[in-house]
Amino acid sequence: MYTVRELGRYAAEAFGVPNVTAREVRGHWFSAQAKRVVTAGLDADLLDESGLPAIIKASGGERLRVLALYHTQRTRARLRRLLAHHFARPYLSEGVPEDTVVQAGAHVEVMFHHAASLLAHGSGHRERDAALNQVPHVVAPDGTRVLALCETEFDGRPLDEDAKPVVSRMLAERSVLAQFLVTAEAAEDPAKDHAGNNALADLLRAAGLVHPRLTTALASGSLGAADPVTYVGLHVRAQRGAAWTKGAPKLSWSLVAMIPDGEHWRTLAYQFSPHPKTGRGTGWQDYFIANTAFRAHPLPDGKRQDEGLVAAIDTALGQLRPHVATGAGYVVMVSGDSSRSLWPLLANKNLDVEPDAAGRIGGRPALPGWDPALGHRPRAVVRVTSGTRDLPRPVEVRKPAAVAGKDPRIVKTTRSLYQLEDSVSANTWILANVPRQFAGSGRHSRAGLDSGRWSTEAETSKHAWYALTSTEIVVVGSGSDPQRYAVAAARLCDHAVSWDERTSYPAPVHLAALMDRNHPEYRRTVDWTDETQGEELPTRWPSD
């Protein structure tokens, strides 16, 4: 922080060019009461038995069934303690019979099964299918979401011998979503089992559970959401590189819609192909159901320049219409890293270009959902970009002095939302983020505030390698009040569904990206900056 702050001051003086400035958006405040609070490792509000059944119902289900699949006895004990802790059922930690469904609440049940052959690494385990057939209670009544918390022994094996992707796909083919937990010494106190608590939180996220505090987070204050608007998140990722040099490039895209349902939220995802085993479902499905189909299918071949991609996304947005409250409309939020190459009006150089009467620029749809044939345009499209090298970093906040004629007071950190002041960037906002390391309570957590990387002792300097980061929010295609949509995007970053800090992208985009990241074939083969080269070519499909 110190280094970047001093560098900014020096550069402005040396080059005679002032730093970029922005003003704080009044009324954007983030509700502290609606914040996700993790106590002793668990989200007690989400799991409160008086409210959990309604949250499960809003997700489209009626019950949750958790399959605890383990290899070692110490992991079995660890999972017992974790589940007992999260669902407030002490008897689970005292002993649970094998292969028996045990109630963990009015709408939650658990089952433990020793699955060593299923979970073992190595490409030579032909008995894996037979082992899965031996797992009981995989098939559940309609309305029961089946989730698997699986042990994995990390041993550094090559990708083609790693059991996790194979098991994840096999379970998804049976309409089960898996989350893996690395073998570790059993923590006697589950409140301190950070990996276990995070794994269980992510499993509940995959089930589509969203606490109604999100409604309060979005509605609070003068700039809060007044209508039951649906928020749609788009994630697109090209997969290529060393892992796929001998095959066709892969293209992963996912759409998630968060739809208000009274005080609750129903999360849907777009399913573009039927489930490969059951043959069920296309179109907008519950997040859990769409996830099982997505993981069960291989990633499709394709490239960004495929014209069918934009048409398929517009088709999906058109099919959303029956799910959106009459008169409320929807807002599309996209990752600027991955999506601005697909529509001309999302490119920086075209932000001031006027589309023609048909909503096109250079013969291409200007924005997602703008195909006239749909008759269902979004209220606004919000482009969110986070953490890339071309974004300005917040360095300091200047507060007016209480006494006239005095220098402004300098504030060194901020988590607020700001609007850029120049007229060219009138629809651009910056959300300032404090690094997680700085916000922590460790001995060196504040090391970088007043000391630079090279201006302090060696022991401290290695803890000072961080700075404030920014999330850019650009609102386009909005007929009126773009600031309200910028505030909604910022609040959907600040209010994470299953994380105790901010996410890089608004909740619907984040949930769409996690669908991709949890896919068995997901490989981190390319950087975002490489994926978006040539992104601002307005008259042709960019080179992938």
Short mmCIF file of C-alpha atoms in Angstrom, two decimals, residues 27-491:
data_model
loop_
_atom_site.label_atom_id
_atom_site.label_comp_id
_atom_site.label_asym_id
_atom_site.label_seq_id
_atom_site.Cartn_x
_atom_site.Cartn_y
_atom_site.Cartn_z
CA GLY A 27 -26.04 6.41 -0.26
CA HIS A 28 -24.26 3.33 -1.59
CA TRP A 29 -23.51 1.98 1.88
CA PHE A 30 -23.27 -1.75 2.44
CA SER A 31 -25.62 -3.08 5.12
CA ALA A 32 -23.68 -4.47 8.07
CA GLN A 33 -26.82 -6.20 9.34
CA ALA A 34 -27.17 -8.13 6.07
CA LYS A 35 -23.55 -9.28 6.01
CA ARG A 36 -22.80 -12.97 6.00
CA VAL A 37 -21.34 -13.67 9.44
CA VAL A 38 -19.28 -16.78 10.07
CA THR A 39 -19.11 -17.79 13.72
CA ALA A 40 -16.99 -20.76 14.80
CA GLY A 41 -16.61 -21.73 11.16
CA LEU A 42 -20.29 -21.92 10.25
CA ASP A 43 -23.04 -19.72 8.83
CA ALA A 44 -25.47 -19.99 11.72
CA ASP A 45 -28.10 -17.80 10.05
CA LEU A 46 -28.25 -19.98 6.93
CA LEU A 47 -28.39 -23.21 8.93
CA ASP A 48 -30.87 -22.01 11.57
CA GLU A 49 -33.51 -24.74 11.65
CA SER A 50 -36.40 -22.28 11.77
CA GLY A 51 -35.42 -20.76 8.42
CA LEU A 52 -33.52 -23.50 6.56
CA PRO A 53 -36.61 -25.36 5.24
CA ALA A 54 -37.86 -22.19 3.51
CA ILE A 55 -34.41 -21.60 1.99
CA ILE A 56 -34.30 -25.18 0.67
CA LYS A 57 -37.80 -24.75 -0.75
CA ALA A 58 -36.80 -21.51 -2.49
CA SER A 59 -33.91 -23.39 -4.13
CA GLY A 60 -36.46 -25.73 -5.72
CA GLY A 61 -35.93 -28.69 -3.41
CA GLU A 62 -37.53 -30.16 -0.31
CA ARG A 63 -34.68 -31.95 1.46
CA LEU A 64 -30.89 -32.28 1.45
CA ARG A 65 -29.11 -35.62 1.64
CA VAL A 66 -25.36 -35.52 2.32
CA LEU A 67 -23.34 -38.62 1.43
CA ALA A 68 -20.10 -38.71 3.44
CA LEU A 69 -17.76 -40.85 1.31
CA TYR A 70 -14.48 -41.56 3.05
CA HIS A 71 -11.32 -43.62 2.75
CA THR A 72 -9.74 -43.34 6.21
CA GLN A 73 -11.34 -43.67 9.62
CA ARG A 74 -9.89 -40.38 10.82
CA THR A 75 -11.72 -38.60 7.97
CA ARG A 76 -14.93 -40.37 8.94
CA ALA A 77 -14.56 -38.99 12.45
CA ARG A 78 -13.72 -35.56 11.05
CA LEU A 79 -16.83 -35.53 8.84
CA ARG A 80 -19.00 -36.64 11.76
CA ARG A 81 -17.79 -33.72 13.83
CA LEU A 82 -18.20 -31.24 10.98
CA LEU A 83 -21.77 -32.28 10.22
CA ALA A 84 -22.68 -32.35 13.90
CA HIS A 85 -21.27 -28.83 14.27
CA HIS A 86 -23.00 -27.31 11.25
CA PHE A 87 -26.42 -28.85 11.76
CA ALA A 88 -26.36 -28.63 15.59
CA ARG A 89 -26.75 -32.39 16.05
CA PRO A 90 -24.22 -33.49 18.73
CA TYR A 91 -25.22 -37.14 18.39
CA LEU A 92 -23.65 -37.24 14.91
CA SER A 93 -20.21 -36.79 16.46
CA GLU A 94 -20.78 -39.61 18.92
CA GLY A 95 -21.29 -42.32 16.35
CA VAL A 96 -23.27 -42.93 13.17
CA PRO A 97 -24.08 -46.39 11.72
CA GLU A 98 -22.59 -47.20 8.33
CA ASP A 99 -24.73 -47.07 5.18
CA THR A 100 -27.74 -45.77 7.08
CA VAL A 101 -29.60 -42.53 6.46
CA VAL A 102 -29.61 -40.51 9.68
CA GLN A 103 -31.66 -37.37 10.24
CA ALA A 104 -29.67 -34.18 10.81
CA GLY A 105 -32.73 -31.96 11.05
CA ALA A 106 -36.26 -31.74 9.74
CA HIS A 107 -35.09 -31.36 6.13
CA VAL A 108 -31.50 -32.67 6.19
CA GLU A 109 -30.18 -36.23 6.34
CA VAL A 110 -26.70 -37.76 6.18
CA MET A 111 -25.21 -41.14 5.29
CA PHE A 112 -21.66 -42.48 5.77
CA HIS A 113 -20.06 -45.00 3.43
CA HIS A 114 -16.52 -46.40 3.20
CA ALA A 115 -15.61 -45.83 -0.47
CA ALA A 116 -11.88 -46.54 -0.71
CA SER A 117 -12.05 -48.18 -4.16
CA LEU A 118 -14.16 -45.37 -5.57
CA LEU A 119 -11.94 -42.56 -4.25
CA ALA A 120 -8.50 -44.12 -4.85
CA HIS A 121 -6.22 -42.34 -7.31
CA GLY A 122 -4.73 -44.08 -10.32
CA SER A 123 -5.90 -44.86 -13.81
CA GLY A 124 -6.00 -48.63 -13.35
CA HIS A 125 -9.00 -48.89 -11.00
CA ARG A 126 -11.49 -50.67 -13.22
CA GLU A 127 -13.62 -51.46 -10.23
CA ARG A 128 -14.61 -47.80 -9.78
CA ASP A 129 -17.99 -48.27 -11.47
CA ALA A 130 -18.70 -51.31 -9.35
CA ALA A 131 -17.66 -49.39 -6.24
CA LEU A 132 -20.12 -46.61 -7.03
CA ASN A 133 -22.87 -49.17 -7.50
CA GLN A 134 -22.20 -50.29 -3.93
CA VAL A 135 -22.86 -46.81 -2.49
CA PRO A 136 -26.37 -46.92 -1.02
CA HIS A 137 -28.97 -44.16 -0.99
CA VAL A 138 -27.59 -42.41 -4.10
CA VAL A 139 -31.08 -42.48 -5.59
CA ALA A 140 -33.43 -40.31 -3.59
CA PRO A 141 -37.10 -39.30 -3.80
CA ASP A 142 -38.03 -36.37 -6.01
CA GLY A 143 -37.26 -33.09 -4.29
CA THR A 144 -34.26 -34.45 -2.38
CA ARG A 145 -30.95 -32.90 -3.42
CA VAL A 146 -28.15 -35.44 -3.04
CA LEU A 147 -24.71 -34.01 -2.23
CA ALA A 148 -21.46 -35.91 -1.66
CA LEU A 149 -18.67 -34.81 0.66
CA CYS A 150 -15.74 -36.91 -0.53
CA GLU A 151 -12.31 -37.55 0.93
CA THR A 152 -9.32 -37.21 -1.39
CA GLU A 153 -5.70 -38.04 -0.68
CA PHE A 154 -3.60 -35.45 -2.46
CA ASP A 155 -0.46 -37.17 -3.69
CA GLY A 156 0.73 -35.07 -6.61
CA ARG A 157 -0.29 -37.61 -9.24
CA PRO A 158 -0.64 -36.51 -12.89
CA LEU A 159 -4.02 -35.22 -14.00
CA ASP A 160 -4.88 -38.41 -15.87
CA GLU A 161 -4.52 -40.42 -12.64
CA ASP A 162 -6.40 -38.02 -10.37
CA ALA A 163 -9.61 -39.62 -9.14
CA LYS A 164 -11.44 -36.35 -8.37
CA PRO A 165 -12.54 -35.41 -11.92
CA VAL A 166 -13.60 -38.98 -12.66
CA VAL A 167 -15.59 -39.38 -9.45
CA SER A 168 -17.16 -35.93 -9.86
CA ARG A 169 -18.39 -36.83 -13.35
CA MET A 170 -19.63 -40.28 -12.31
CA LEU A 171 -21.61 -38.84 -9.40
CA ALA A 172 -23.03 -36.05 -11.58
CA GLU A 173 -24.25 -38.71 -14.01
CA ARG A 174 -26.30 -40.02 -11.08
CA SER A 175 -27.57 -36.51 -10.22
CA VAL A 176 -25.20 -36.09 -7.26
CA LEU A 177 -22.92 -33.07 -6.76
CA ALA A 178 -19.53 -33.76 -5.17
CA GLN A 179 -17.21 -31.63 -3.05
CA PHE A 180 -13.76 -32.96 -2.13
CA LEU A 181 -11.90 -32.58 1.15
CA VAL A 182 -8.20 -33.41 1.42
CA THR A 183 -7.21 -36.01 4.01
CA ALA A 184 -5.86 -34.37 7.15
CA GLU A 185 -5.43 -35.05 10.82
CA ALA A 186 -8.87 -35.04 12.40
CA ALA A 187 -9.48 -31.68 14.08
CA GLU A 188 -10.92 -32.21 17.51
CA ASP A 189 -12.54 -28.78 17.32
CA PRO A 190 -14.55 -28.46 14.07
CA ALA A 191 -14.77 -24.70 14.59
CA LYS A 192 -11.06 -24.55 13.68
CA ASP A 193 -11.30 -26.90 10.70
CA HIS A 194 -11.17 -24.14 8.08
CA ALA A 195 -10.85 -26.46 5.07
CA GLY A 196 -13.74 -28.60 6.27
CA ASN A 197 -15.99 -25.65 7.00
CA ASN A 198 -15.27 -24.09 3.61
CA ALA A 199 -15.94 -27.37 1.83
CA LEU A 200 -19.32 -27.73 3.50
CA ALA A 201 -20.21 -24.10 2.77
CA ASP A 202 -19.39 -24.63 -0.91
CA LEU A 203 -21.46 -27.81 -0.98
CA LEU A 204 -24.48 -25.85 0.27
CA ARG A 205 -23.77 -23.20 -2.38
CA ALA A 206 -23.87 -25.90 -5.07
CA ALA A 207 -27.28 -26.92 -3.73
CA GLY A 208 -28.52 -23.43 -4.61
CA LEU A 209 -29.10 -22.19 -1.05
CA VAL A 210 -29.26 -18.39 -0.74
CA HIS A 211 -30.13 -16.70 2.55
CA PRO A 212 -32.83 -13.98 2.37
CA ARG A 213 -30.43 -11.44 3.90
CA LEU A 214 -29.48 -10.79 0.26
CA THR A 215 -32.83 -9.00 -0.10
CA THR A 216 -31.92 -6.64 2.75
CA ALA A 217 -28.45 -6.09 1.32
CA LEU A 218 -29.85 -4.98 -2.04
CA ALA A 219 -32.81 -2.94 -0.78
CA SER A 220 -31.19 -0.87 1.99
CA GLY A 221 -30.77 2.88 1.68
CA SER A 222 -31.86 5.48 -0.84
CA LEU A 223 -30.11 3.68 -3.71
CA GLY A 224 -31.50 0.26 -2.84
CA ALA A 225 -33.41 -1.90 -5.29
CA ALA A 226 -37.07 -0.90 -5.23
CA ASP A 227 -38.41 -3.55 -7.66
CA PRO A 228 -38.07 -7.35 -7.63
CA VAL A 229 -35.43 -7.29 -10.36
CA THR A 230 -33.83 -10.52 -11.57
CA TYR A 231 -30.02 -10.48 -11.77
CA VAL A 232 -28.40 -12.60 -14.46
CA GLY A 233 -24.68 -13.46 -14.52
CA LEU A 234 -22.76 -14.60 -17.60
CA HIS A 235 -19.39 -16.37 -17.52
CA VAL A 236 -17.44 -17.36 -20.64
CA ARG A 237 -14.06 -19.11 -20.72
CA ALA A 238 -11.97 -20.51 -23.54
CA GLN A 239 -9.88 -23.50 -22.53
CA ARG A 240 -6.74 -24.19 -24.46
CA GLY A 241 -3.05 -24.70 -23.83
CA ALA A 242 -0.79 -27.60 -22.97
CA ALA A 243 -3.59 -29.82 -21.71
CA TRP A 244 -5.45 -29.61 -25.03
CA THR A 245 -2.75 -29.25 -27.71
CA LYS A 246 -3.81 -32.56 -29.25
CA GLY A 247 -7.53 -31.78 -29.27
CA ALA A 248 -10.04 -29.13 -30.22
CA PRO A 249 -10.27 -26.00 -28.08
CA LYS A 250 -13.00 -26.04 -25.43
CA LEU A 251 -15.47 -23.26 -24.75
CA SER A 252 -17.27 -23.14 -21.42
CA TRP A 253 -20.12 -20.72 -20.83
CA SER A 254 -22.73 -20.55 -18.12
CA LEU A 255 -25.66 -18.32 -17.23
CA VAL A 256 -27.11 -17.96 -13.73
CA ALA A 257 -30.25 -16.04 -12.78
CA MET A 258 -31.01 -14.96 -9.22
CA ILE A 259 -34.77 -14.42 -9.06
CA PRO A 260 -36.51 -12.79 -6.07
CA ASP A 261 -39.25 -14.92 -4.55
CA GLY A 262 -40.79 -12.82 -1.80
CA GLU A 263 -37.98 -12.33 0.71
CA HIS A 264 -36.18 -15.40 -0.66
CA TRP A 265 -34.20 -16.04 -3.85
CA ARG A 266 -34.46 -18.83 -6.36
CA THR A 267 -31.25 -19.47 -8.26
CA LEU A 268 -31.56 -20.90 -11.75
CA ALA A 269 -28.92 -21.82 -14.31
CA TYR A 270 -29.30 -22.40 -18.02
CA GLN A 271 -29.05 -26.03 -19.11
CA PHE A 272 -28.34 -26.21 -22.83
CA SER A 273 -28.38 -30.03 -23.15
CA PRO A 274 -30.46 -32.74 -21.47
CA HIS A 275 -28.84 -34.73 -18.69
CA PRO A 276 -26.84 -37.47 -20.47
CA LYS A 277 -28.23 -40.29 -18.32
CA THR A 278 -31.74 -39.23 -17.33
CA GLY A 279 -32.49 -37.30 -20.51
CA ARG A 280 -34.22 -34.65 -18.43
CA GLY A 281 -34.15 -30.91 -18.69
CA THR A 282 -33.15 -28.11 -21.00
CA GLY A 283 -33.57 -24.40 -20.53
CA TRP A 284 -33.66 -22.70 -17.15
CA GLN A 285 -33.40 -25.22 -14.31
CA ASP A 286 -32.70 -25.03 -10.59
CA TYR A 287 -29.02 -24.32 -9.96
CA PHE A 288 -28.48 -27.78 -8.47
CA ILE A 289 -30.12 -29.60 -11.38
CA ALA A 290 -28.30 -27.60 -14.05
CA ASN A 291 -25.00 -28.19 -12.24
CA THR A 292 -25.42 -31.96 -12.31
CA ALA A 293 -26.09 -31.91 -16.07
CA PHE A 294 -23.21 -29.50 -16.68
CA ARG A 295 -20.70 -31.68 -14.82
CA ALA A 296 -22.00 -34.86 -16.43
CA HIS A 297 -21.38 -33.51 -19.96
CA PRO A 298 -17.91 -32.94 -21.42
CA LEU A 299 -16.98 -29.34 -22.10
CA PRO A 300 -18.17 -28.51 -25.62
CA ASP A 301 -15.77 -27.76 -28.44
CA GLY A 302 -15.83 -24.18 -29.63
CA LYS A 303 -14.20 -20.77 -29.90
CA ARG A 304 -15.19 -17.26 -28.94
CA GLN A 305 -15.60 -16.22 -32.56
CA ASP A 306 -18.28 -18.82 -33.16
CA GLU A 307 -21.31 -16.76 -34.18
CA GLY A 308 -23.59 -19.34 -32.62
CA LEU A 309 -22.35 -18.43 -29.14
CA VAL A 310 -23.99 -14.99 -29.05
CA ALA A 311 -27.16 -16.39 -30.59
CA ALA A 312 -27.29 -19.18 -27.97
CA ILE A 313 -26.91 -16.69 -25.13
CA ASP A 314 -29.70 -14.53 -26.55
CA THR A 315 -31.91 -17.60 -26.88
CA ALA A 316 -31.32 -18.38 -23.21
CA LEU A 317 -32.17 -14.81 -22.18
CA GLY A 318 -35.35 -15.00 -24.24
CA GLN A 319 -36.38 -18.17 -22.43
CA LEU A 320 -35.95 -16.43 -19.07
CA ARG A 321 -39.03 -14.30 -19.63
CA PRO A 322 -41.60 -16.60 -17.90
CA HIS A 323 -39.47 -16.63 -14.75
CA VAL A 324 -39.14 -12.84 -14.39
CA ALA A 325 -41.72 -10.94 -12.37
CA THR A 326 -44.12 -8.97 -14.58
CA GLY A 327 -42.92 -5.41 -14.99
CA ALA A 328 -39.77 -5.96 -12.90
CA GLY A 329 -37.36 -6.90 -15.68
CA TYR A 330 -33.84 -8.21 -15.41
CA VAL A 331 -30.25 -6.94 -15.40
CA VAL A 332 -27.41 -8.79 -17.12
CA MET A 333 -24.02 -8.73 -15.41
CA VAL A 334 -20.97 -9.94 -17.32
CA SER A 335 -17.30 -10.40 -16.61
CA GLY A 336 -15.41 -7.77 -18.56
CA ASP A 337 -12.41 -10.09 -18.61
CA SER A 338 -14.20 -12.75 -20.57
CA SER A 339 -17.24 -11.23 -22.28
CA ARG A 340 -16.50 -7.77 -23.66
CA SER A 341 -15.11 -9.24 -26.87
CA LEU A 342 -18.51 -10.71 -27.70
CA TRP A 343 -20.62 -7.53 -27.95
CA PRO A 344 -19.41 -4.25 -29.49
CA LEU A 345 -20.93 -1.94 -26.84
CA LEU A 346 -18.96 -3.68 -24.08
CA ALA A 347 -15.62 -2.65 -25.62
CA ASN A 348 -14.10 0.52 -24.18
CA LYS A 349 -13.66 2.21 -27.55
CA ASN A 350 -17.34 1.75 -28.40
CA LEU A 351 -18.93 2.89 -25.14
CA ASP A 352 -20.08 6.16 -26.74
CA VAL A 353 -21.25 4.57 -30.03
CA GLU A 354 -24.99 4.69 -30.75
CA PRO A 355 -26.49 1.38 -31.97
CA ASP A 356 -28.82 1.45 -34.96
CA ALA A 357 -32.59 1.06 -34.71
CA ALA A 358 -32.24 -2.72 -34.60
CA GLY A 359 -29.85 -2.56 -31.62
CA ARG A 360 -26.79 -3.46 -33.70
CA ILE A 361 -23.32 -2.05 -34.26
CA GLY A 362 -21.50 -3.11 -37.41
CA GLY A 363 -24.13 -5.75 -38.05
CA ARG A 364 -23.64 -7.38 -34.64
CA PRO A 365 -25.99 -7.25 -31.61
CA ALA A 366 -24.72 -4.38 -29.49
CA LEU A 367 -25.42 -6.05 -26.14
CA PRO A 368 -26.70 -9.38 -24.77
CA GLY A 369 -30.48 -9.60 -24.94
CA TRP A 370 -30.76 -6.87 -27.58
CA ASP A 371 -31.91 -9.11 -30.41
CA PRO A 372 -35.21 -7.51 -31.54
CA ALA A 373 -36.71 -10.96 -32.04
CA LEU A 374 -36.60 -11.56 -28.28
CA GLY A 375 -38.67 -8.53 -27.31
CA HIS A 376 -37.16 -8.88 -23.86
CA ARG A 377 -34.30 -6.41 -23.41
CA PRO A 378 -32.57 -6.20 -20.04
CA ARG A 379 -32.98 -3.05 -17.98
CA ALA A 380 -29.21 -2.64 -18.12
CA VAL A 381 -26.03 -4.53 -18.87
CA VAL A 382 -23.31 -4.22 -16.24
CA ARG A 383 -19.72 -4.99 -17.21
CA VAL A 384 -17.60 -5.87 -14.19
CA THR A 385 -13.80 -6.16 -14.41
CA SER A 386 -11.67 -7.09 -11.44
CA GLY A 387 -7.97 -7.23 -10.72
CA THR A 388 -6.56 -6.73 -14.22
CA ARG A 389 -3.43 -4.69 -14.88
CA ASP A 390 -5.21 -1.91 -16.79
CA LEU A 391 -7.43 -0.89 -13.87
CA PRO A 392 -6.43 2.05 -11.67
CA ARG A 393 -5.53 1.20 -8.08
CA PRO A 394 -6.97 3.21 -5.21
CA VAL A 395 -4.11 4.85 -3.31
CA GLU A 396 -5.67 7.33 -0.89
CA VAL A 397 -8.86 9.15 0.05
CA ARG A 398 -8.81 12.90 0.67
CA LYS A 399 -11.36 14.11 3.19
CA PRO A 400 -12.07 17.87 3.36
CA ALA A 401 -10.49 19.52 6.38
CA ALA A 402 -12.80 20.60 9.18
CA VAL A 403 -11.17 24.06 9.16
CA ALA A 404 -11.17 26.16 6.00
CA GLY A 405 -7.72 26.64 4.45
CA LYS A 406 -6.27 23.47 5.95
CA ASP A 407 -4.95 20.55 3.89
CA PRO A 408 -7.36 17.68 3.37
CA ARG A 409 -7.16 14.73 5.72
CA ILE A 410 -5.62 11.66 4.07
CA VAL A 411 -7.30 8.27 4.60
CA LYS A 412 -5.13 5.37 3.51
CA THR A 413 -7.72 2.61 3.08
CA THR A 414 -11.27 2.44 1.74
CA ARG A 415 -13.91 -0.13 0.80
CA SER A 416 -16.35 2.36 -0.74
CA LEU A 417 -17.86 2.78 -4.21
CA TYR A 418 -16.63 5.74 -6.29
CA GLN A 419 -17.69 7.28 -9.59
CA LEU A 420 -15.01 8.55 -11.95
CA GLU A 421 -15.27 12.30 -12.30
CA ASP A 422 -14.48 12.96 -15.96
CA SER A 423 -17.44 13.12 -18.36
CA VAL A 424 -16.03 10.41 -20.62
CA SER A 425 -16.34 7.89 -17.78
CA ALA A 426 -19.72 9.08 -16.48
CA ASN A 427 -21.06 5.52 -16.38
CA THR A 428 -17.96 4.03 -14.75
CA TRP A 429 -17.62 3.24 -11.06
CA ILE A 430 -14.74 1.87 -9.01
CA LEU A 431 -15.29 -0.41 -6.00
CA ALA A 432 -12.24 -0.21 -3.74
CA ASN A 433 -11.17 -3.42 -2.02
CA VAL A 434 -8.96 -3.93 1.00
CA PRO A 435 -6.71 -7.03 0.73
CA ARG A 436 -7.77 -9.96 2.89
CA GLN A 437 -4.29 -10.04 4.42
CA PHE A 438 -4.62 -6.44 5.60
CA ALA A 439 -8.08 -7.05 7.06
CA GLY A 440 -6.82 -10.02 9.08
CA SER A 441 -5.65 -10.05 12.67
CA GLY A 442 -2.18 -11.48 12.15
CA ARG A 443 0.96 -9.93 13.58
CA HIS A 444 2.04 -8.49 10.21
CA SER A 445 -1.40 -7.89 8.69
CA ARG A 446 -0.89 -4.08 8.61
CA ALA A 447 2.74 -4.22 7.56
CA GLY A 448 2.18 -2.53 4.20
CA LEU A 449 0.21 0.47 5.45
CA ASP A 450 3.13 2.76 6.34
CA SER A 451 6.12 0.72 5.19
CA GLY A 452 7.21 -0.21 1.69
CA ARG A 453 8.72 -3.39 0.36
CA TRP A 454 12.22 -1.93 0.60
CA SER A 455 11.83 0.50 3.52
CA THR A 456 11.50 -1.85 6.47
CA GLU A 457 13.36 -4.74 8.05
CA ALA A 458 13.56 -8.03 6.20
CA GLU A 459 11.15 -9.90 8.48
CA THR A 460 8.39 -7.34 7.94
CA SER A 461 9.04 -6.53 4.27
CA LYS A 462 8.01 -9.97 3.06
CA HIS A 463 4.55 -9.34 4.53
CA ALA A 464 4.10 -5.96 2.81
CA TRP A 465 3.60 -7.21 -0.75
CA TYR A 466 -0.01 -6.18 -1.18
CA ALA A 467 -2.03 -3.09 -2.11
CA LEU A 468 -5.60 -1.93 -2.47
CA THR A 469 -7.34 -3.42 -5.49
CA SER A 470 -10.27 -2.21 -7.54
CA THR A 471 -13.32 -3.60 -9.28
CA GLU A 472 -14.48 -1.60 -12.29
CA ILE A 473 -18.24 -1.39 -12.87
CA VAL A 474 -19.50 -0.02 -16.19
CA VAL A 475 -23.25 0.32 -16.84
CA VAL A 476 -24.41 0.36 -20.47
CA GLY A 477 -27.77 0.11 -22.20
CA SER A 478 -29.60 1.67 -19.27
CA GLY A 479 -32.47 3.97 -20.08
CA SER A 480 -32.26 5.75 -16.73
CA ASP A 481 -30.61 5.71 -13.30
CA PRO A 482 -27.44 3.72 -14.16
CA GLN A 483 -26.06 4.47 -10.70
CA ARG A 484 -28.67 2.25 -9.08
CA TYR A 485 -27.46 -0.73 -11.13
CA ALA A 486 -23.83 0.07 -10.28
CA VAL A 487 -24.73 0.05 -6.58
CA ALA A 488 -26.55 -3.28 -7.01
CA ALA A 489 -23.46 -4.79 -8.67
CA ALA A 490 -21.22 -3.51 -5.87
CA ARG A 491 -23.54 -4.93 -3.22
#
